[in-house]
PDB file of C-alpha atoms in Angstrom:
ATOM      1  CA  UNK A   7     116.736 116.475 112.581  1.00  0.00           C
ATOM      2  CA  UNK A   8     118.798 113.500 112.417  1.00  0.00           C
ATOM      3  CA  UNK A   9     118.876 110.813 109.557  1.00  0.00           C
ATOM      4  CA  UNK A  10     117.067 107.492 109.649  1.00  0.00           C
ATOM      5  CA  UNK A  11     118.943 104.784 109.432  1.00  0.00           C
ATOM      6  CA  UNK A  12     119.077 102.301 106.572  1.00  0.00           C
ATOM      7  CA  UNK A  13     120.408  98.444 106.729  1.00  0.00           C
ATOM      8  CA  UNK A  14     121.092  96.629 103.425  1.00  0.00           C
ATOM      9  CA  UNK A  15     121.460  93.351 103.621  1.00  0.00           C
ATOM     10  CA  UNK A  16     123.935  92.916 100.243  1.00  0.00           C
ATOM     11  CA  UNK A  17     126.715  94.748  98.890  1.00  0.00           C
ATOM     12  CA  UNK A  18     124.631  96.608  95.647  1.00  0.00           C
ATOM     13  CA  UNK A  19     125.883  98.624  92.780  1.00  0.00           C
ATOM     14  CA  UNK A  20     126.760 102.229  94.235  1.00  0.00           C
ATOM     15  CA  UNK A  21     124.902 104.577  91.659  1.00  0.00           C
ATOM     16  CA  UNK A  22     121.839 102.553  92.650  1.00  0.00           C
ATOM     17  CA  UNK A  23     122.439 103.930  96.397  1.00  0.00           C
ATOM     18  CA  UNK A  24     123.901 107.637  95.672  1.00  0.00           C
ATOM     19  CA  UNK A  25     120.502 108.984  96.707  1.00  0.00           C
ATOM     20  CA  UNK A  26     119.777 107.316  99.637  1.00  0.00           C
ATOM     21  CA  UNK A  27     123.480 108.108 101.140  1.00  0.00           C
ATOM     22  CA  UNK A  28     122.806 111.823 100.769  1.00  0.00           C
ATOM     23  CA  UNK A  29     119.128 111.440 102.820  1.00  0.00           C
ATOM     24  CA  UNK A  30     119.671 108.437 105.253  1.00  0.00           C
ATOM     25  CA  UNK A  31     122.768 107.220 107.189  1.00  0.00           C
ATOM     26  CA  UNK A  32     123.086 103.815 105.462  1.00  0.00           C
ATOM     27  CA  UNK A  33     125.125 100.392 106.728  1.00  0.00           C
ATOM     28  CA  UNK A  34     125.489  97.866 104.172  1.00  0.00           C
ATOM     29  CA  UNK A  35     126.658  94.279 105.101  1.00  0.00           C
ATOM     30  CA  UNK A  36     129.601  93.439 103.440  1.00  0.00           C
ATOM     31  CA  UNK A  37     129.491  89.867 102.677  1.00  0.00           C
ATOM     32  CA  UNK A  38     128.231  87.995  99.857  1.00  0.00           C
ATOM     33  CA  UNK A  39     126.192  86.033 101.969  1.00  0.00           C
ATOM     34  CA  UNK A  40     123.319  87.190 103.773  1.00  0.00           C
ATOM     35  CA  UNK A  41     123.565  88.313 107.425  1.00  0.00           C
ATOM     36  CA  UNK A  42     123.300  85.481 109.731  1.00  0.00           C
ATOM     37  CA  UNK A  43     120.069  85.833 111.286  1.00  0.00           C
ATOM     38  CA  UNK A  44     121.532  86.706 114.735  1.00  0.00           C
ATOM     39  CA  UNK A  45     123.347  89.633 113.328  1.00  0.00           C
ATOM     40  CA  UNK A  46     119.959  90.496 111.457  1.00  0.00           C
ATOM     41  CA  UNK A  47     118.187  90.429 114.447  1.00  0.00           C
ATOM     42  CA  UNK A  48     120.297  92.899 116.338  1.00  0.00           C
ATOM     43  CA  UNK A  49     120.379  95.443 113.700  1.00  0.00           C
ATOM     44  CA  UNK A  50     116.856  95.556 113.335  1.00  0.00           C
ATOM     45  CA  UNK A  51     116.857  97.128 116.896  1.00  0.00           C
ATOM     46  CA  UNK A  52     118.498 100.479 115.689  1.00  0.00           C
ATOM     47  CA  UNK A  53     117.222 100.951 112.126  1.00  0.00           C
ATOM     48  CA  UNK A  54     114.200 102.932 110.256  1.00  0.00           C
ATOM     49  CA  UNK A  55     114.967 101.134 107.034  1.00  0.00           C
ATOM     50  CA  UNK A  56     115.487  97.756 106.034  1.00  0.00           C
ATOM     51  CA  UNK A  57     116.699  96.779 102.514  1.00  0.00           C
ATOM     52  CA  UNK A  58     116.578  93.355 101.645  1.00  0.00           C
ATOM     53  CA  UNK A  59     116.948  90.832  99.329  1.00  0.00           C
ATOM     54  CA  UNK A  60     114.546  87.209  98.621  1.00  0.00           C
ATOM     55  CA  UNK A  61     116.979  85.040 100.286  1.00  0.00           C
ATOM     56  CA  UNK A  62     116.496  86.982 103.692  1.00  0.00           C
ATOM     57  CA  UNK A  63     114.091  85.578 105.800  1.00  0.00           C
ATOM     58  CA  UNK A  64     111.850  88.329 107.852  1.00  0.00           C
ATOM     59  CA  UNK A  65     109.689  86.956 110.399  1.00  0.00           C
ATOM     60  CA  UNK A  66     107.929  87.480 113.141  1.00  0.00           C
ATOM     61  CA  UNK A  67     110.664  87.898 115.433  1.00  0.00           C
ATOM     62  CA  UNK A  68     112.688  89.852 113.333  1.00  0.00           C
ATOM     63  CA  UNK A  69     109.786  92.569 112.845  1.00  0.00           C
ATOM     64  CA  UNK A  70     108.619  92.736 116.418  1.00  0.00           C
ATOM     65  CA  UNK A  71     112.810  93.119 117.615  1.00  0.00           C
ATOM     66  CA  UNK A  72     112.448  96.614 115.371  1.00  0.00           C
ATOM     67  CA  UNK A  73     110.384  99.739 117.537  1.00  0.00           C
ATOM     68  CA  UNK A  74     111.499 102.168 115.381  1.00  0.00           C
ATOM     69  CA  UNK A  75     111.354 100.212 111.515  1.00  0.00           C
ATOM     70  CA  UNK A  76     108.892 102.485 109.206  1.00  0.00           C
ATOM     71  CA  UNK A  77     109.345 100.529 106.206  1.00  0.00           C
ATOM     72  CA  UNK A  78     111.142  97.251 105.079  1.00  0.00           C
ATOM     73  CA  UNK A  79     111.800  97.187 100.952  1.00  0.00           C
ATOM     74  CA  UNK A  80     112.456  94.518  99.020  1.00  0.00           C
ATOM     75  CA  UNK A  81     114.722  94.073  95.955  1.00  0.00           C
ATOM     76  CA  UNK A  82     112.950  91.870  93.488  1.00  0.00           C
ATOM     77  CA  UNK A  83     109.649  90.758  92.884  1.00  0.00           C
ATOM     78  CA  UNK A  84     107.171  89.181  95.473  1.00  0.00           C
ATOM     79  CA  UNK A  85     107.642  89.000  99.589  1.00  0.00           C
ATOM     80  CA  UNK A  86     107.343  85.506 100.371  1.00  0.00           C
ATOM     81  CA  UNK A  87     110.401  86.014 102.452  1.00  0.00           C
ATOM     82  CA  UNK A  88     108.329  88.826 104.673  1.00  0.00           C
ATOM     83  CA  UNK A  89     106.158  87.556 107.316  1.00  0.00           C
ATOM     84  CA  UNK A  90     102.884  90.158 107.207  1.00  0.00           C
TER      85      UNK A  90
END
């Protein structure tokens, strides 16, 4: 069985992410900006996981762009950001 995939949107601490490198093939962007939302967009396509952070915006569009997304996780508190 093959891996899901996981997208986080910010560069975070590695020992926060050891355990989810040895269960999920994992992309992390690399800037200290957010993703531009085009780039967003087209990695929602491929992923099963989505990390991200209060300054990303996840709408409508993003969400519907993602068939195969099982869960989108947040790191801080509240989801404002998250259109549900």
């Amino acid at each position: 069985m093959s891996q899901p995939k996981v997208f986080i949107t910010r560069r975070l601490p590695d020992t926060r992410l050891e355990q989810l490198h040895q269960i999920a093939n994992v992309e992390i962007w690399p800037e200290r900006q957010p993703p531009p939302y085009e780039v967003l967009l087209n990695k929602v396509k491929e992923i099963d996981g989505l990390l991200c952070l209060l300054t990303d915006s996840i709408d409508k569009q993003i969400i519907e762009a993602a068939p195969s997304l099982k869960v989108i996780s947040q790191l801080g508190v509240g989801y404002d950001n998250i259109d549900i």
